[in-house]
mmCIF file of C-alpha atoms in Angstrom:
data_model
loop_
_atom_site.group_PDB
_atom_site.id
_atom_site.type_symbol
_atom_site.label_atom_id
_atom_site.label_comp_id
_atom_site.label_asym_id
_atom_site.label_seq_id
_atom_site.Cartn_x
_atom_site.Cartn_y
_atom_site.Cartn_z
ATOM 1 C CA UNK A 1 -172.143 172.517 155.806
ATOM 2 C CA UNK A 2 -169.707 173.899 154.615
ATOM 3 C CA UNK A 3 -167.338 171.640 156.817
ATOM 4 C CA UNK A 4 -169.438 168.232 155.808
ATOM 5 C CA UNK A 5 -168.662 169.199 152.382
ATOM 6 C CA UNK A 6 -165.114 170.223 153.099
ATOM 7 C CA UNK A 7 -164.828 166.909 154.772
ATOM 8 C CA UNK A 8 -166.496 164.320 151.856
ATOM 9 C CA UNK A 9 -164.495 165.958 149.744
ATOM 10 C CA UNK A 10 -161.569 165.189 151.547
ATOM 11 C CA UNK A 11 -162.872 161.688 152.163
ATOM 12 C CA UNK A 12 -163.006 161.035 147.771
ATOM 13 C CA UNK A 13 -159.651 162.458 147.331
ATOM 14 C CA UNK A 14 -158.453 159.568 149.998
ATOM 15 C CA UNK A 15 -160.409 157.320 148.613
ATOM 16 C CA UNK A 16 -158.573 158.158 145.339
ATOM 17 C CA UNK A 17 -154.965 156.553 146.903
ATOM 18 C CA UNK A 18 -153.933 153.181 145.276
ATOM 19 C CA UNK A 19 -154.036 150.185 147.548
ATOM 20 C CA UNK A 20 -151.315 149.287 149.411
ATOM 21 C CA UNK A 21 -148.649 147.579 148.057
ATOM 22 C CA UNK A 22 -146.344 144.258 149.374
ATOM 23 C CA UNK A 23 -144.730 145.041 152.421
ATOM 24 C CA UNK A 24 -141.307 145.199 151.990
ATOM 25 C CA UNK A 25 -138.787 142.590 154.257
ATOM 26 C CA UNK A 26 -136.595 145.197 155.887
ATOM 27 C CA UNK A 27 -137.404 148.722 157.069
ATOM 28 C CA UNK A 28 -136.401 151.555 154.499
ATOM 29 C CA UNK A 29 -137.169 155.314 154.587
ATOM 30 C CA UNK A 30 -139.022 157.875 152.318
ATOM 31 C CA UNK A 31 -135.761 160.744 151.692
ATOM 32 C CA UNK A 32 -138.702 163.375 149.985
ATOM 33 C CA UNK A 33 -142.815 163.894 150.975
ATOM 34 C CA UNK A 34 -144.161 166.902 151.183
ATOM 35 C CA UNK A 35 -147.452 166.056 154.018
ATOM 36 C CA UNK A 36 -148.336 169.376 154.563
ATOM 37 C CA UNK A 37 -149.425 169.297 150.633
ATOM 38 C CA UNK A 38 -152.012 166.423 152.314
ATOM 39 C CA UNK A 39 -152.626 167.947 155.381
ATOM 40 C CA UNK A 40 -154.061 170.661 153.200
ATOM 41 C CA UNK A 41 -156.008 169.057 151.023
ATOM 42 C CA UNK A 42 -157.410 167.808 154.334
ATOM 43 C CA UNK A 43 -155.537 164.280 155.142
ATOM 44 C CA UNK A 44 -154.240 163.476 158.249
ATOM 45 C CA UNK A 45 -150.402 163.284 158.236
ATOM 46 C CA UNK A 46 -150.374 160.230 161.064
ATOM 47 C CA UNK A 47 -152.865 158.325 159.039
ATOM 48 C CA UNK A 48 -150.238 158.247 156.220
ATOM 49 C CA UNK A 49 -147.135 157.752 158.490
ATOM 50 C CA UNK A 50 -149.307 154.811 159.919
ATOM 51 C CA UNK A 51 -149.814 153.207 156.399
ATOM 52 C CA UNK A 52 -145.877 153.412 155.191
ATOM 53 C CA UNK A 53 -145.167 151.495 158.601
ATOM 54 C CA UNK A 54 -147.598 148.749 158.093
ATOM 55 C CA UNK A 55 -145.514 148.441 154.454
ATOM 56 C CA UNK A 56 -141.643 148.947 155.614
ATOM 57 C CA UNK A 57 -141.168 152.403 155.403
ATOM 58 C CA UNK A 58 -141.095 153.739 159.326
ATOM 59 C CA UNK A 59 -139.072 156.770 158.471
ATOM 60 C CA UNK A 60 -140.293 160.291 156.221
ATOM 61 C CA UNK A 61 -138.928 163.202 155.443
ATOM 62 C CA UNK A 62 -140.454 166.490 155.456
ATOM 63 C CA UNK A 63 -139.149 168.787 152.827
ATOM 64 C CA UNK A 64 -140.015 172.618 152.980
ATOM 65 C CA UNK A 65 -140.324 174.599 149.548
ATOM 66 C CA UNK A 66 -140.982 177.930 151.465
ATOM 67 C CA UNK A 67 -141.112 179.777 155.075
ATOM 68 C CA UNK A 68 -144.718 177.929 155.453
ATOM 69 C CA UNK A 69 -143.971 174.848 154.878
ATOM 70 C CA UNK A 70 -140.845 174.688 156.345
ATOM 71 C CA UNK A 71 -142.335 175.459 159.283
ATOM 72 C CA UNK A 72 -144.584 173.244 158.972
ATOM 73 C CA UNK A 73 -141.607 170.737 158.391
ATOM 74 C CA UNK A 74 -140.119 171.142 161.816
ATOM 75 C CA UNK A 75 -143.736 171.392 163.636
ATOM 76 C CA UNK A 76 -144.266 168.508 162.040
ATOM 77 C CA UNK A 77 -141.091 166.296 162.877
ATOM 78 C CA UNK A 78 -140.830 167.695 166.643
ATOM 79 C CA UNK A 79 -144.545 166.172 167.285
ATOM 80 C CA UNK A 80 -144.140 163.323 164.883
ATOM 81 C CA UNK A 81 -140.595 161.146 166.312
ATOM 82 C CA UNK A 82 -141.035 158.775 162.358
ATOM 83 C CA UNK A 83 -140.395 162.517 161.196
ATOM 84 C CA UNK A 84 -137.449 164.640 160.281
ATOM 85 C CA UNK A 85 -137.370 167.457 158.613
ATOM 86 C CA UNK A 86 -135.932 169.868 156.056
ATOM 87 C CA UNK A 87 -135.973 173.901 155.530
ATOM 88 C CA UNK A 88 -135.909 175.712 152.472
ATOM 89 C CA UNK A 89 -136.792 178.096 149.843
ATOM 90 C CA UNK A 90 -137.400 175.692 146.601
ATOM 91 C CA UNK A 91 -135.584 177.528 143.414
ATOM 92 C CA UNK A 92 -139.415 178.487 142.087
ATOM 93 C CA UNK A 93 -139.914 180.425 144.655
ATOM 94 C CA UNK A 94 -137.098 182.824 145.335
ATOM 95 C CA UNK A 95 -137.779 184.708 142.157
ATOM 96 C CA UNK A 96 -141.185 185.461 143.194
ATOM 97 C CA UNK A 97 -140.325 186.773 146.973
ATOM 98 C CA UNK A 98 -140.707 190.641 147.830
ATOM 99 C CA UNK A 99 -137.604 189.801 150.139
ATOM 100 C CA UNK A 100 -135.460 187.241 149.475
ATOM 101 C CA UNK A 101 -133.196 188.072 152.330
ATOM 102 C CA UNK A 102 -135.540 187.535 154.550
ATOM 103 C CA UNK A 103 -136.828 184.759 153.606
ATOM 104 C CA UNK A 104 -133.147 183.343 153.682
ATOM 105 C CA UNK A 105 -132.804 184.560 157.029
ATOM 106 C CA UNK A 106 -135.882 182.577 158.271
ATOM 107 C CA UNK A 107 -134.922 179.475 156.914
ATOM 108 C CA UNK A 108 -131.470 180.268 158.451
ATOM 109 C CA UNK A 109 -132.991 180.559 161.800
ATOM 110 C CA UNK A 110 -135.168 177.229 161.202
ATOM 111 C CA UNK A 111 -131.664 175.342 159.803
ATOM 112 C CA UNK A 112 -130.538 175.290 163.518
ATOM 113 C CA UNK A 113 -133.758 173.010 164.850
ATOM 114 C CA UNK A 114 -132.201 169.285 165.846
ATOM 115 C CA UNK A 115 -135.179 167.802 163.923
ATOM 116 C CA UNK A 116 -134.062 169.457 161.064
ATOM 117 C CA UNK A 117 -131.931 167.493 158.794
ATOM 118 C CA UNK A 118 -131.257 168.953 156.112
ATOM 119 C CA UNK A 119 -131.233 172.141 153.737
ATOM 120 C CA UNK A 120 -133.277 171.709 150.736
ATOM 121 C CA UNK A 121 -135.755 171.339 148.340
ATOM 122 C CA UNK A 122 -133.193 174.242 147.102
ATOM 123 C CA UNK A 123 -131.140 174.226 143.654
ATOM 124 C CA UNK A 124 -131.987 174.822 139.604
ATOM 125 C CA UNK A 125 -134.982 174.972 138.113
ATOM 126 C CA UNK A 126 -134.717 175.820 134.270
ATOM 127 C CA UNK A 127 -138.139 174.199 132.785
ATOM 128 C CA UNK A 128 -140.848 176.699 134.963
ATOM 129 C CA UNK A 129 -138.545 179.734 136.027
ATOM 130 C CA UNK A 130 -137.331 182.302 133.107
ATOM 131 C CA UNK A 131 -134.676 184.422 131.597
ATOM 132 C CA UNK A 132 -135.887 187.111 134.392
ATOM 133 C CA UNK A 133 -135.513 184.814 137.637
ATOM 134 C CA UNK A 134 -133.202 182.825 136.639
ATOM 135 C CA UNK A 135 -130.353 185.771 139.005
ATOM 136 C CA UNK A 136 -132.364 185.302 141.763
ATOM 137 C CA UNK A 137 -132.970 181.499 141.586
ATOM 138 C CA UNK A 138 -128.839 181.213 142.007
ATOM 139 C CA UNK A 139 -128.656 183.386 144.886
ATOM 140 C CA UNK A 140 -130.278 181.374 147.148
ATOM 141 C CA UNK A 141 -129.011 178.287 145.449
ATOM 142 C CA UNK A 142 -125.593 180.004 146.598
ATOM 143 C CA UNK A 143 -126.894 180.624 149.685
ATOM 144 C CA UNK A 144 -128.715 177.588 150.550
ATOM 145 C CA UNK A 145 -125.505 175.682 150.206
ATOM 146 C CA UNK A 146 -123.852 178.393 152.784
ATOM 147 C CA UNK A 147 -125.897 177.436 154.866
ATOM 148 C CA UNK A 148 -126.104 173.556 154.562
ATOM 149 C CA UNK A 149 -122.082 173.442 155.155
ATOM 150 C CA UNK A 150 -122.421 176.433 158.071
ATOM 151 C CA UNK A 151 -125.205 173.929 160.096
ATOM 152 C CA UNK A 152 -122.968 171.045 158.836
ATOM 153 C CA UNK A 153 -125.806 169.181 156.829
ATOM 154 C CA UNK A 154 -127.008 167.670 154.047
ATOM 155 C CA UNK A 155 -127.767 169.904 150.629
ATOM 156 C CA UNK A 156 -131.135 168.299 148.783
ATOM 157 C CA UNK A 157 -131.381 169.338 145.431
ATOM 158 C CA UNK A 158 -133.605 170.477 142.859
ATOM 159 C CA UNK A 159 -132.663 170.008 139.635
ATOM 160 C CA UNK A 160 -134.793 170.464 136.757
ATOM 161 C CA UNK A 161 -133.196 170.755 132.843
ATOM 162 C CA UNK A 162 -130.284 172.389 134.815
ATOM 163 C CA UNK A 163 -127.671 169.443 134.917
ATOM 164 C CA UNK A 164 -124.904 171.302 133.781
ATOM 165 C CA UNK A 165 -125.339 174.464 135.995
ATOM 166 C CA UNK A 166 -125.755 172.883 139.345
ATOM 167 C CA UNK A 167 -122.379 171.253 138.502
ATOM 168 C CA UNK A 168 -121.080 174.805 138.041
ATOM 169 C CA UNK A 169 -122.603 176.493 140.964
ATOM 170 C CA UNK A 170 -121.828 173.271 142.890
ATOM 171 C CA UNK A 171 -117.952 173.857 142.140
ATOM 172 C CA UNK A 172 -118.123 177.497 142.647
ATOM 173 C CA UNK A 173 -119.306 178.240 145.701
ATOM 174 C CA UNK A 174 -117.482 173.953 146.690
ATOM 175 C CA UNK A 175 -119.907 171.040 147.580
ATOM 176 C CA UNK A 176 -121.631 170.344 151.077
ATOM 177 C CA UNK A 177 -119.938 166.676 152.400
ATOM 178 C CA UNK A 178 -123.410 165.347 151.467
ATOM 179 C CA UNK A 179 -125.568 166.263 148.542
ATOM 180 C CA UNK A 180 -128.819 164.821 148.040
ATOM 181 C CA UNK A 181 -129.817 164.953 144.497
ATOM 182 C CA UNK A 182 -133.481 165.119 144.710
ATOM 183 C CA UNK A 183 -135.494 162.731 142.465
ATOM 184 C CA UNK A 184 -133.154 162.255 139.946
ATOM 185 C CA UNK A 185 -133.512 162.729 136.590
ATOM 186 C CA UNK A 186 -130.658 162.794 134.533
ATOM 187 C CA UNK A 187 -128.860 160.063 132.439
ATOM 188 C CA UNK A 188 -126.031 157.614 132.994
ATOM 189 C CA UNK A 189 -123.606 160.049 132.294
ATOM 190 C CA UNK A 190 -124.517 162.319 134.660
ATOM 191 C CA UNK A 191 -125.166 160.116 137.024
ATOM 192 C CA UNK A 192 -121.834 159.024 136.506
ATOM 193 C CA UNK A 193 -120.476 162.406 137.669
ATOM 194 C CA UNK A 194 -123.080 162.582 140.299
ATOM 195 C CA UNK A 195 -122.100 159.194 141.876
ATOM 196 C CA UNK A 196 -117.844 160.277 141.239
ATOM 197 C CA UNK A 197 -118.159 163.426 143.214
ATOM 198 C CA UNK A 198 -120.177 161.454 145.610
ATOM 199 C CA UNK A 199 -123.581 162.375 145.506
ATOM 200 C CA UNK A 200 -126.836 160.592 146.613
ATOM 201 C CA UNK A 201 -129.156 159.966 144.124
ATOM 202 C CA UNK A 202 -132.538 159.709 145.052
ATOM 203 C CA UNK A 203 -135.024 157.907 143.335
ATOM 204 C CA UNK A 204 -138.309 158.707 142.744
ATOM 205 C CA UNK A 205 -141.621 156.941 140.967
ATOM 206 C CA UNK A 206 -140.403 157.901 137.521
ATOM 207 C CA UNK A 207 -138.091 155.256 137.931
ATOM 208 C CA UNK A 208 -140.717 152.973 137.781
ATOM 209 C CA UNK A 209 -142.019 154.890 134.445
ATOM 210 C CA UNK A 210 -142.120 152.698 130.698
ATOM 211 C CA UNK A 211 -140.736 155.482 129.237
ATOM 212 C CA UNK A 212 -137.655 156.180 131.459
ATOM 213 C CA UNK A 213 -135.164 153.765 131.229
ATOM 214 C CA UNK A 214 -132.619 155.993 131.333
ATOM 215 C CA UNK A 215 -133.516 156.320 134.742
ATOM 216 C CA UNK A 216 -133.255 152.585 135.490
ATOM 217 C CA UNK A 217 -129.834 152.993 133.727
ATOM 218 C CA UNK A 218 -128.730 155.515 136.122
ATOM 219 C CA UNK A 219 -129.828 153.566 139.091
ATOM 220 C CA UNK A 220 -127.335 150.262 137.823
ATOM 221 C CA UNK A 221 -124.902 152.002 138.149
ATOM 222 C CA UNK A 222 -125.202 153.943 141.181
ATOM 223 C CA UNK A 223 -122.960 152.520 143.989
ATOM 224 C CA UNK A 224 -125.539 151.254 146.433
ATOM 225 C CA UNK A 225 -123.967 153.362 148.893
ATOM 226 C CA UNK A 226 -125.143 155.934 147.754
ATOM 227 C CA UNK A 227 -128.807 155.525 146.619
ATOM 228 C CA UNK A 228 -131.935 156.642 148.363
ATOM 229 C CA UNK A 229 -135.831 156.324 147.057
ATOM 230 C CA UNK A 230 -138.393 158.565 147.820
ATOM 231 C CA UNK A 231 -142.155 159.526 146.873
ATOM 232 C CA UNK A 232 -141.863 163.379 146.345
ATOM 233 C CA UNK A 233 -145.527 162.436 147.639
ATOM 234 C CA UNK A 234 -148.406 163.799 146.130
ATOM 235 C CA UNK A 235 -146.499 163.488 143.185
ATOM 236 C CA UNK A 236 -144.973 161.325 140.893
ATOM 237 C CA UNK A 237 -146.536 158.211 142.031
ATOM 238 C CA UNK A 238 -145.131 154.587 140.562
ATOM 239 C CA UNK A 239 -146.387 152.313 138.153
ATOM 240 C CA UNK A 240 -149.061 150.462 137.982
ATOM 241 C CA UNK A 241 -150.971 153.182 139.299
ATOM 242 C CA UNK A 242 -149.534 156.527 137.522
ATOM 243 C CA UNK A 243 -152.091 159.681 137.532
ATOM 244 C CA UNK A 244 -153.263 158.898 141.060
ATOM 245 C CA UNK A 245 -152.319 160.260 143.969
ATOM 246 C CA UNK A 246 -148.699 159.369 145.627
ATOM 247 C CA UNK A 247 -148.020 158.448 149.138
ATOM 248 C CA UNK A 248 -144.972 156.994 151.180
ATOM 249 C CA UNK A 249 -146.646 153.815 151.486
ATOM 250 C CA UNK A 250 -145.798 153.127 147.920
ATOM 251 C CA UNK A 251 -142.230 153.296 148.568
ATOM 252 C CA UNK A 252 -142.177 149.334 147.932
ATOM 253 C CA UNK A 253 -143.146 149.799 144.475
ATOM 254 C CA UNK A 254 -140.228 152.083 143.642
ATOM 255 C CA UNK A 255 -137.751 149.657 145.860
ATOM 256 C CA UNK A 256 -138.933 146.872 143.544
ATOM 257 C CA UNK A 257 -137.760 148.741 140.704
ATOM 258 C CA UNK A 258 -134.697 150.062 142.112
ATOM 259 C CA UNK A 259 -133.625 145.660 143.377
ATOM 260 C CA UNK A 260 -134.473 145.097 139.271
ATOM 261 C CA UNK A 261 -132.487 147.730 137.688
ATOM 262 C CA UNK A 262 -129.829 146.756 140.044
ATOM 263 C CA UNK A 263 -129.930 143.229 139.563
ATOM 264 C CA UNK A 264 -129.376 142.884 143.458
ATOM 265 C CA UNK A 265 -131.812 140.650 145.933
ATOM 266 C CA UNK A 266 -134.737 142.944 147.943
ATOM 267 C CA UNK A 267 -133.755 142.925 151.123
ATOM 268 C CA UNK A 268 -130.158 143.689 150.075
ATOM 269 C CA UNK A 269 -130.971 146.959 148.638
ATOM 270 C CA UNK A 270 -133.576 147.619 151.346
ATOM 271 C CA UNK A 271 -130.683 147.351 153.839
ATOM 272 C CA UNK A 272 -128.412 149.979 151.634
ATOM 273 C CA UNK A 273 -131.116 152.317 151.499
ATOM 274 C CA UNK A 274 -131.643 152.310 155.465
ATOM 275 C CA UNK A 275 -128.037 152.202 155.600
ATOM 276 C CA UNK A 276 -128.132 155.441 153.792
ATOM 277 C CA UNK A 277 -130.917 157.375 155.365
ATOM 278 C CA UNK A 278 -129.519 157.196 158.691
ATOM 279 C CA UNK A 279 -126.375 157.682 157.549
ATOM 280 C CA UNK A 280 -127.293 160.843 155.980
ATOM 281 C CA UNK A 281 -130.499 162.181 157.790
ATOM 282 C CA UNK A 282 -130.904 160.044 160.744
ATOM 283 C CA UNK A 283 -130.701 159.006 164.074
ATOM 284 C CA UNK A 284 -134.034 159.597 163.792
#
């Protein structure tokens, strides 16, 4: 009976996902998703991967936030050709660890896996982590920067209420060759600063929100060669389905919003995003 109840609960959750949007005219990737959370909720990652492919989202980057999810992501990428992984300790995770150095050592081992294509999400979060946790958070961030440079893989940054300090630490350590600003949340001025430094700005479903004109303005000034798109699924579902579960197959809604913000034909926007993904994370 327990298994039956679990199955029925999972089915209800899956039924709450929004309908699929119109497919894109050119394939793109989801540069940041959490398929492991879908799996924990009883969903099948293969179903998510297939649903995304049906609307033109043919590549997914599964992102690690702790040792367990990083291991899971590397295994998922080994099993599914459409998936590559990143590995890291989330900035809110680092202060909670009894042995941060041991966890960082495990991430470093995983980073050598050829199906692991990035180091992240790492960075700083001043919204959830309080004063006592800031020192280990920054130490973890610096260790991830060093790891990204050592293995020659892109650094995927989580930045929440910490724009100036993200830049401070990157300047102090020296940024890796490729830096991806996950779920970009800054304004035009911060976008211009990131673009000037050569960083890649990854826009999530938040760019579609009515109360986020600053994100659309930031996207408008970002060069096409420095733009990615992501879901951060199952979070940050784009309009008009905000509040329902997110998934990679909903990427077309965000891509269309980006194309509109930049005044670009949709197909050209898709091609730019696809080329950027292959350059940063590929080949799949």
